[in-house]
Structures are given as structure tokens and as C-alpha cells.
Coordinates of C-alpha atoms and ligand atoms in Angstrom, one line a residue:
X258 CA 0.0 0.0 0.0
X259 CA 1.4 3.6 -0.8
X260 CA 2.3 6.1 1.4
X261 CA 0.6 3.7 4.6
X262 CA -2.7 5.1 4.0
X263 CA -6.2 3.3 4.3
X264 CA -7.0 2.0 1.3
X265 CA -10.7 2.6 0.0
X266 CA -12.8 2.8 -3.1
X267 CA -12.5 5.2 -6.2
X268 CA -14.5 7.7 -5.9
X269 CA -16.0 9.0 -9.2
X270 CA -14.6 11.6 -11.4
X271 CA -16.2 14.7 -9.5
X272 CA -15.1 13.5 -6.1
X273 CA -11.7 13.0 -7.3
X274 CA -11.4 16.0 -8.9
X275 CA -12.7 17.7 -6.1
X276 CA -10.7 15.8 -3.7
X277 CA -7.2 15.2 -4.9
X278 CA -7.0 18.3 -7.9
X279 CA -8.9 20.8 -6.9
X280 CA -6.8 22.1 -4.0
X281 CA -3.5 22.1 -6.8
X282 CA -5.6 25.1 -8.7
X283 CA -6.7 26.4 -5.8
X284 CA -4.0 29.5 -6.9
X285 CA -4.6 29.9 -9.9
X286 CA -7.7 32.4 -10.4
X287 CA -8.1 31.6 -14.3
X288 CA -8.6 27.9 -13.4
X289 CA -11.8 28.9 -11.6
X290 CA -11.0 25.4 -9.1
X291 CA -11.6 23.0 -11.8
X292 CA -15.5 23.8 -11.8
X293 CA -15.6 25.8 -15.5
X294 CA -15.7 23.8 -19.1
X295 CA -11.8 25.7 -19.5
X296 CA -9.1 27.5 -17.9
X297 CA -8.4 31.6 -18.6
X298 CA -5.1 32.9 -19.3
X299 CA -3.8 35.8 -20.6
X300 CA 0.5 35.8 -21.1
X301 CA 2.2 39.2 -19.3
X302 CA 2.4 42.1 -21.5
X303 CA 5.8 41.7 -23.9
X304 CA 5.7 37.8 -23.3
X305 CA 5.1 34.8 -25.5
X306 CA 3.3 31.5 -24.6
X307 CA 5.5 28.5 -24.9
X308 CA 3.8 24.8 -24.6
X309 CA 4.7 21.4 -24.6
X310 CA 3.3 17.7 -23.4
X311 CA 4.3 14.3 -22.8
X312 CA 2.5 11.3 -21.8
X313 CA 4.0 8.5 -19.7
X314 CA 2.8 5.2 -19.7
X315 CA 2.8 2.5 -16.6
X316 CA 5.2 -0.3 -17.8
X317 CA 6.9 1.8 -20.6
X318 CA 7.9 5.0 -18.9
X319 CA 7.8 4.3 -15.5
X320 CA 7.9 1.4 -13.4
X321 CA 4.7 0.0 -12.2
X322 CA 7.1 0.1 -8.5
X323 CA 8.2 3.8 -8.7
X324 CA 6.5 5.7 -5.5
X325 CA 3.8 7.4 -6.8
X326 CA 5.0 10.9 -5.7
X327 CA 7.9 11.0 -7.6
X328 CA 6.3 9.1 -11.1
X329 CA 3.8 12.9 -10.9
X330 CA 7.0 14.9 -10.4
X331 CA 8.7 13.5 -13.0
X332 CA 5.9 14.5 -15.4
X333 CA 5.8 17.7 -14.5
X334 CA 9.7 17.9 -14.6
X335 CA 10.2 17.0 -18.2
X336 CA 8.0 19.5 -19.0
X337 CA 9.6 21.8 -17.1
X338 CA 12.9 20.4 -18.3
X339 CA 11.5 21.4 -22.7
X340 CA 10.0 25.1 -21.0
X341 CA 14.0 25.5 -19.4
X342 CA 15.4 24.4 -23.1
X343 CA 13.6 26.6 -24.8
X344 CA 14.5 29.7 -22.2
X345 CA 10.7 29.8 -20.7
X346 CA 9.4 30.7 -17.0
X347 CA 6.6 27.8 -16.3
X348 CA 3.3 29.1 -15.3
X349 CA 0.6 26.5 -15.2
X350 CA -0.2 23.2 -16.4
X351 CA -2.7 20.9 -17.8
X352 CA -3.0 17.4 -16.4
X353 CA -4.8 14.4 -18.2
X354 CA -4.9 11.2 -15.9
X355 CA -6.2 7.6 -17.6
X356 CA -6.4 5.5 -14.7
X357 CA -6.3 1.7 -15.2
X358 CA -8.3 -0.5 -12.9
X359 CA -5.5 -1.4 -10.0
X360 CA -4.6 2.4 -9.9
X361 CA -5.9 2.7 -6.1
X362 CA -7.0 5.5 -4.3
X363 CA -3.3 5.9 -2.1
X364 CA -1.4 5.9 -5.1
X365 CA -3.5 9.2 -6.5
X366 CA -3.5 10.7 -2.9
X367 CA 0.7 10.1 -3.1
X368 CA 0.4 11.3 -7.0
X369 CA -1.4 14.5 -5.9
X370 CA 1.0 15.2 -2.6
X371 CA 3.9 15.2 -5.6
X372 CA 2.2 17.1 -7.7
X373 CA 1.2 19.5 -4.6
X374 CA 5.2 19.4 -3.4
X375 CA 6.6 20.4 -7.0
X376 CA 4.2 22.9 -7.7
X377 CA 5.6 24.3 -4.4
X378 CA 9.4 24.3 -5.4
X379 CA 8.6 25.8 -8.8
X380 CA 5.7 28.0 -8.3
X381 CA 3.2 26.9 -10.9
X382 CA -0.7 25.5 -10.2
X383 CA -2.2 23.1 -11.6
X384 CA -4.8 24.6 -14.6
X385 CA -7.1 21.9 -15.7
X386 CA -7.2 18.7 -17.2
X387 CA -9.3 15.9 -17.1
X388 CA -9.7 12.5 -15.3
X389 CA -11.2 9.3 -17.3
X390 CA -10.6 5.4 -17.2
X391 CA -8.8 2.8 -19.1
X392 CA -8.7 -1.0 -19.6
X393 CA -5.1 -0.3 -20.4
X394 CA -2.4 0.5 -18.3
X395 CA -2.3 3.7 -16.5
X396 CA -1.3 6.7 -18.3
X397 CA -0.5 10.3 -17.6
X398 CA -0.2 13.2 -19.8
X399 CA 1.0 16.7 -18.9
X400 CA 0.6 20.0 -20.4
X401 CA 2.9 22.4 -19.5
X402 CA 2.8 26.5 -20.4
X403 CA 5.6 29.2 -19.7
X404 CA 6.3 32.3 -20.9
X405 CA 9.4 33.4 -22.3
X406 CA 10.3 37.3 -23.6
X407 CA 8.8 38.0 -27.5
X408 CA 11.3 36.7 -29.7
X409 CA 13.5 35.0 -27.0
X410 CA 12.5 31.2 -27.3
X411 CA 15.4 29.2 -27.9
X412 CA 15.5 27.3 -30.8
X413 CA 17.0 23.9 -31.6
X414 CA 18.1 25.5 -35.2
X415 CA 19.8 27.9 -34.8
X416 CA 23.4 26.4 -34.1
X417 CA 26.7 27.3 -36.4
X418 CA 29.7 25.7 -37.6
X419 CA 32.3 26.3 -35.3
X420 CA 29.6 26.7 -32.1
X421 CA 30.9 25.1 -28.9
X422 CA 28.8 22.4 -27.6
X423 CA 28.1 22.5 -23.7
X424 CA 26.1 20.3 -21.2
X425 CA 25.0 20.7 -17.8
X426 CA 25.6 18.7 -14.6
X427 CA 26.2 14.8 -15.8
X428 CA 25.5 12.6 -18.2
X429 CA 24.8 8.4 -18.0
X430 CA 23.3 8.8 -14.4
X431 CA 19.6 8.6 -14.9
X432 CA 20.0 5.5 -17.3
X433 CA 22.4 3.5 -14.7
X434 CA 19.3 4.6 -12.3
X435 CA 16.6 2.7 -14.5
X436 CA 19.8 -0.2 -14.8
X437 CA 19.8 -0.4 -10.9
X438 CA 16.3 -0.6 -10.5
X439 CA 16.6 -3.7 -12.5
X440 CA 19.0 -5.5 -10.8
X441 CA 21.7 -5.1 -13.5
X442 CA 24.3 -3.6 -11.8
X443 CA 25.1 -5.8 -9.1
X444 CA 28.6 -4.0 -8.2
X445 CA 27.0 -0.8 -7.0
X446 CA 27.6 0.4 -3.8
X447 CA 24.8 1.2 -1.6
X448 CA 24.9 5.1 -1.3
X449 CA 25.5 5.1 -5.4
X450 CA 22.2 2.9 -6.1
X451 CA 20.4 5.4 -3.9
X452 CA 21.9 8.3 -5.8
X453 CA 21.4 6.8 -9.4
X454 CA 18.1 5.6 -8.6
X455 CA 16.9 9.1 -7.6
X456 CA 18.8 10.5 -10.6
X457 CA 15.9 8.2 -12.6
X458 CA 13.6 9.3 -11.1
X459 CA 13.3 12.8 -10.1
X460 CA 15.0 14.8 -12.8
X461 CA 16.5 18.4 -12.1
X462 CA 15.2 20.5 -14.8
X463 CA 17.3 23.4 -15.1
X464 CA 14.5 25.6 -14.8
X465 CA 16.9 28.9 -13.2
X466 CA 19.3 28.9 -16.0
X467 CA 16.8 28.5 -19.2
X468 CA 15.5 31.5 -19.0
X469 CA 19.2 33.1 -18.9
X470 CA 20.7 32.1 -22.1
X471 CA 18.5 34.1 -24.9
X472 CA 20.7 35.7 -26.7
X473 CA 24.0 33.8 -25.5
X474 CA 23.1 30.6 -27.2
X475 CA 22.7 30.0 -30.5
X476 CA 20.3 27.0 -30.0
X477 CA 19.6 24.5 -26.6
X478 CA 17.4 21.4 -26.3
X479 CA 17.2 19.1 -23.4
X480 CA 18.5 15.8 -23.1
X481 CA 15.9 12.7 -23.0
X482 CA 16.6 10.8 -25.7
X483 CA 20.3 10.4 -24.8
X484 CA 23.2 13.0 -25.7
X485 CA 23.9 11.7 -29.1
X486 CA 20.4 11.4 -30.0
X487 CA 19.5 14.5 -28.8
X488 CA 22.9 16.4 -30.1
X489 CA 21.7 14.7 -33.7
X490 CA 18.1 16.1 -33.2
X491 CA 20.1 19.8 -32.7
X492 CA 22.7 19.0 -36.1
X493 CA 19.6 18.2 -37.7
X494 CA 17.6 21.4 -37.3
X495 CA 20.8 23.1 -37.7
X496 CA 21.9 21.6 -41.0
X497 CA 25.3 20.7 -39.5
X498 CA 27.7 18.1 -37.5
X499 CA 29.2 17.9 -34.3
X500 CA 32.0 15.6 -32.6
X501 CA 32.0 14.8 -28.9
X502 CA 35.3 13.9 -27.0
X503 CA 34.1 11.6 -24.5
X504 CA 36.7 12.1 -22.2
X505 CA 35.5 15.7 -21.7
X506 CA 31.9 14.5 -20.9
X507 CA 30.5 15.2 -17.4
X508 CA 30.3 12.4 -15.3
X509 CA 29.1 11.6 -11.8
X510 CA 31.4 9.5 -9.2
X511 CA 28.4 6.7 -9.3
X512 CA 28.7 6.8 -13.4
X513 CA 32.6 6.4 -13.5
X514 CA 32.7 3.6 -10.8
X515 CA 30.3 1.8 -12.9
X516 CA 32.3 2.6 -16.0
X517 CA 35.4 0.9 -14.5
X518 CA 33.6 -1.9 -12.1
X519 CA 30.9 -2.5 -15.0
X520 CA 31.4 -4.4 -18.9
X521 CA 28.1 -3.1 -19.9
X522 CA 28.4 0.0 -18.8
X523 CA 30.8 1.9 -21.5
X524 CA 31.4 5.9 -23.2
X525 CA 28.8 4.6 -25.9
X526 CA 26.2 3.5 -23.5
X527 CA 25.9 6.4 -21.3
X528 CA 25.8 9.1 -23.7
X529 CA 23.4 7.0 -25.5
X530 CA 21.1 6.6 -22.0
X531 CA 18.1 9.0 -21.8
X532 CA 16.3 10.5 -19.1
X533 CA 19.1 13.0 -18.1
X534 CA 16.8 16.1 -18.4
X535 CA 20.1 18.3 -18.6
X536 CA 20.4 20.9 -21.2
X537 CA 23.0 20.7 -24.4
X538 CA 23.5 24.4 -25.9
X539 CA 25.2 25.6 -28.9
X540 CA 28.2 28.4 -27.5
X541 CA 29.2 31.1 -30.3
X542 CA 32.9 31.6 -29.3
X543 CA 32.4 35.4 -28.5
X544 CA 29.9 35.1 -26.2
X545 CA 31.6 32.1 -24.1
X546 CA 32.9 33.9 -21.5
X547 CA 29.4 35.8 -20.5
X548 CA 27.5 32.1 -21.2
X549 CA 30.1 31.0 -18.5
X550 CA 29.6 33.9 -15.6
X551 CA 26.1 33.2 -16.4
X552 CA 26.3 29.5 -15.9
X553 CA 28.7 30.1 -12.5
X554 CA 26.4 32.9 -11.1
X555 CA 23.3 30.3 -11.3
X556 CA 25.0 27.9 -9.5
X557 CA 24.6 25.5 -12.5
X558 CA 28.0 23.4 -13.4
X559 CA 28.6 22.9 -17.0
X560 CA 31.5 21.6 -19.2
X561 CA 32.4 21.9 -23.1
X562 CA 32.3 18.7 -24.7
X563 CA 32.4 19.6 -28.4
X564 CA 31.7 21.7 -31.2
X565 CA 29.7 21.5 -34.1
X566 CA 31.0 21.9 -37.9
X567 CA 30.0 21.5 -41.2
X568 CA 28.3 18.4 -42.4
X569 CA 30.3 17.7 -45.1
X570 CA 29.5 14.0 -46.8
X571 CA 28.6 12.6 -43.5
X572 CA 25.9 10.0 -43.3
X573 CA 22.5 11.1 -41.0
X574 CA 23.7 7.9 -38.3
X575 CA 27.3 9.5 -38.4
X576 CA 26.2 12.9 -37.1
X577 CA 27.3 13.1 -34.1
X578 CA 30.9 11.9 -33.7
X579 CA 32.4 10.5 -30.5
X580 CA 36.3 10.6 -30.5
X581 CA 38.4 9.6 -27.8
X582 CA 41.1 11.2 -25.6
X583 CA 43.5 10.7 -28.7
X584 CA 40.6 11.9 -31.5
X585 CA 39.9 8.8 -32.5
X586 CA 36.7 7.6 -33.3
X587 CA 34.4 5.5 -30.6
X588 CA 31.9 3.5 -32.0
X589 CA 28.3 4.2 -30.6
X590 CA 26.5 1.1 -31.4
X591 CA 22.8 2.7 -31.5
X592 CA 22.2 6.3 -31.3
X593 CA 19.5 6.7 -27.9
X594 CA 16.1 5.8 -26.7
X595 CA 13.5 5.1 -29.8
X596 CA 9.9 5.1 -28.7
X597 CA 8.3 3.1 -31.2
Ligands
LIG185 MG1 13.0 18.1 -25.1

């Protein structure tokens, strides 16, 4: 049983929504607490509206053991994680919930406490949504708005030969996470399991800096696919290449233990993980140095890892190249997470 509440019947849809969601709009005055047919919202004078979803799926996107508290904060996180990329402030959201027929009434009371917690640390409410029922597995889908200045939105376009490529925090971590969650990395210590666990699971989406870098980066996605998928998504939009030295990629005490203790665990696999949730941005050499005190004076560590260049005759797999220490070539085996 979640959380060691009572357990107890569903209510229906109006209870629940009254019950567990209703309190998370409670702040929001254009929500009108869930009881209207839609939600009112008008962006600040000067500001554009930025949106994006996802949908996560019991079984496919989270585990059907995850606590229930952080499986809702890790919705809202990668959507906070795409409004960060694209240099937006989140505002609200909109929350669709499809609840199978074992998704008891503790596990929404923990879903809504996360939900309740995050909305907290980031200072967003809950908008509207809607609640239905499924003979499939459970599934969630968020809606996340922000606002980010007229004209400011970072693209993933808008990169240029010679850009340096950057990354924040570490890479791998959230992938060895799912891996110890497992059981497939039996020479983990205790204290790294915790940490690579929670890495899966509660993502830090770097929601502070984001909304920094207009007009310092050229372009800046986040990375969910894994870095070289997600670095080939950015060469794609850009019309360009990049190569990576792996020995300059950021990476956690937990991730190079299990580099050295670990045969499956290699350079390939963990820039090819997903779920890190950091952000990978496109440097123009004359405005490194102010992308840097920026970076320092948000308390956000990042490290150059590459740079991107023309795409000469290079094949669309061959993108992104991974060189090592001496600039030769690694092989990456597959390039990140495919959904279908
Ligand atoms: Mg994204």
C-alpha cells in the first residue's frame, strides 16, 4: 500500500477531482478550481506563450514500482525540463490522468501530494485537465505552459559551424538509475544505487538557467533521448555536424565507478542513455565567457564537450561523432532511446 494510507474505493470523477486536484488550482484564479468547461489565461504584456506535453505510460515510462509521488513529479519535470530548453518561465499546467483498474485511491492521494510538493518548489498550479478510465495501463499526460520574452525562445536551429557544444551537470546517471532498478548492476555500492536511482527518477530541470541564455546561445534542447540522439536532433535542425570527445563529458562519481567496475556500462552506453533532463546548448565563441559567468552565477555546473562543424558528406547515423582522448573515433553502437 502507498504512502501507509487506508485504502478505499475510487470515488468517481467529480469527487476525485474535487478531492485530490482541486486544491492544486486552488491559486490559480483563471482555473476557476476546476469547476468551469476551460481555464483563462492571458501571457504578461511583452511575453510569448511556450507549450509542450508528454505522456507516460505504466510499464513503458515508469515502473509500475516507482512511488507514486515522484512518477507525478517526473511529469511535471520533463516538461519543465523542454519550458527550461527553450529559455521559458513555467506558469501552469494541464493534467490528463487515464487511470487503469488497480490504480488505487493511495497511489493518486501520493500522485497528488507530488504534484502539490513540486508545484511548491517551482511555483506553478495546476490549470485543468481531465480525469477518465482505461482498460489499459495507467497513463499520464501533462501540459505544461511558460512564458518566455517575445522573440526570446530558444531554438534547436539555430546552431553554427564552429559553435561550442556545452552540457549541464552529468551525463549516464539517470540511465544506470533505471539499470539499478533492474537489478543489472550488481557492483553498485549502496549510497551510489540510492543516488542513481533518484537520478531516474526525479530529474532536475534546469529551470533557473533556461530563461538566462537568450541571446548567448545560438540554439539548446534538453537531453531525453540520450546526448547523441538529442545532439543529432540539434545538427539536424541546424543543418550541421558535431563531434563529442568523450573524455570531456561530465560524469558523476556513481557513473565512472560503474564505467570501471561494469562491462556493460561503456562511453557509448551512457551518452546513448536517456532521461538526463540536462540541457545541451550551442556556445558562439564570443559570447563564451558571459555564457560561462552566467552559468557560475546560477549555480549551474557545466562543461564543453564539443563543437559543431560543417556536415560535409557525413551519413545522417554519423552525425554526431564520438572521438576519444587521442581523436579517434568510438563506435556508438545505437544512437538513444527510440519510442516506437
Ligand atoms: Mg525536449
Amino acid at each position: 500500500m502507498a504512502g501507509g494510507k487506508a485504502d478505499r474505493p475510487r470515488p468517481g470523477e467529480f469527487e476525485l477531482i474535487a478531492e485530490l486536484f482541486a486544491p492544486l488550482a486552488r491559486n490559480a484564479a483563471g482555473a476557476f478550481g476546476l469547476t468551469d468547461d476551460a481555464a483563462l489565461y492571458r501571457a504578461a504584456p511583452g511575453m510569448e506563450t511556450v507549450l509542450t506535453v508528454d505522456a507516460m505510460v505504466a510499464g513503458v515510462h515508469f515502473l509500475p514500482t516507482d512511488p507514486p509521488d515522484t512518477v507525478a513529479r517526473k511529469l511535471l519535470r520533463v516538461n519543465l525540463s523542454d519550458l527550461a530548453a527553450k529559455g521559458a518561465r513555467p506558469r501552469g499546467y494541464l493534467l490528463v490522468t487515464a487511470l487503469s483498474e488497480e490504480t488505487s485511491m493511495p497511489w493518486l492521494e501520493d500522485f497528488a501530494a507530488g504534484l502539490a510538493a513540486d508545484q511548491a518548489e517551482f511555483g506553478i498550479s495546476l490549470w485543468g485537465g481531465d480525469t477518465v478510465s482505461t482498460p489499459g495501463p495507467l497513463t499520464l499526460s501533462l501540459t505544461a505552459i511558460g512564458e518566455v520574452k517575445e522573440g526570446a525562445m530558444l531554438p534547436r536551429g539555430g546552431a553554427k559551424a564552429g559553435d561550442r557544444v556545452y552540457v549541464t551537470g552529468t551525463i549516464g546517471d539517470a540511465a544506470l538509475g533505471l539499470a539499478v532498478l533492474r537489478d543489472r548492476l550488481p557492483s553498485a555500492s549502496e549510497a551510489d544505487r540510492a543516488f542513481l536511482a533518484d537520478r531516474y527518477r526525479l530529474p532536475r530541470p534546469r529551470t533557473t538557467l533556461g530563461p538566462l541564455l537568450s541571446g548567448v546561445v545560438h540554439a539548446a534542447l534538453d537531453v531525453s533521448d540520450g546526448l547523441v540522439a538529442d545532439l543529432t536532433h540539434m545538427c539536424d535542425a541546424s543543418g550541421l555536424a558535431a563531434t563529442i570527445r568523450a573524455a570531456d563529458v561530465p560524469f558523476s562519481g556513481a557513473a565512472a565507478a560503474m564505467l570501471v567496475a561494469e562491462a556493460d556500462v561503456t562511453f557509448a552506453s551512457l551518452l546513448t542513455g536517456g532521461d538526463d533532463y540536462e540541457l545541451l546548448l550551442a556556445v558562439p565563441a564570443e559570447e563564451e565567457e558571459a555564457f560561462l559567468a552566467i552559468a557560475a552565477g546560477a549555480g549551474v555546473p557545466v562543461a564543453l564537450i564539443g563543437h559543431l562543424e560543417e556536415r560535409a558528406n557525413r551519413a545522417p547515423e554519423t552525425l554526431v561523432r564520438l572521438v576519444d582522448a587521442e581523436g579517434e573515433p568510438i563506435a556508438v553502437p545505437h544512437q538513444g532511446f527510440r519510442h516506437f
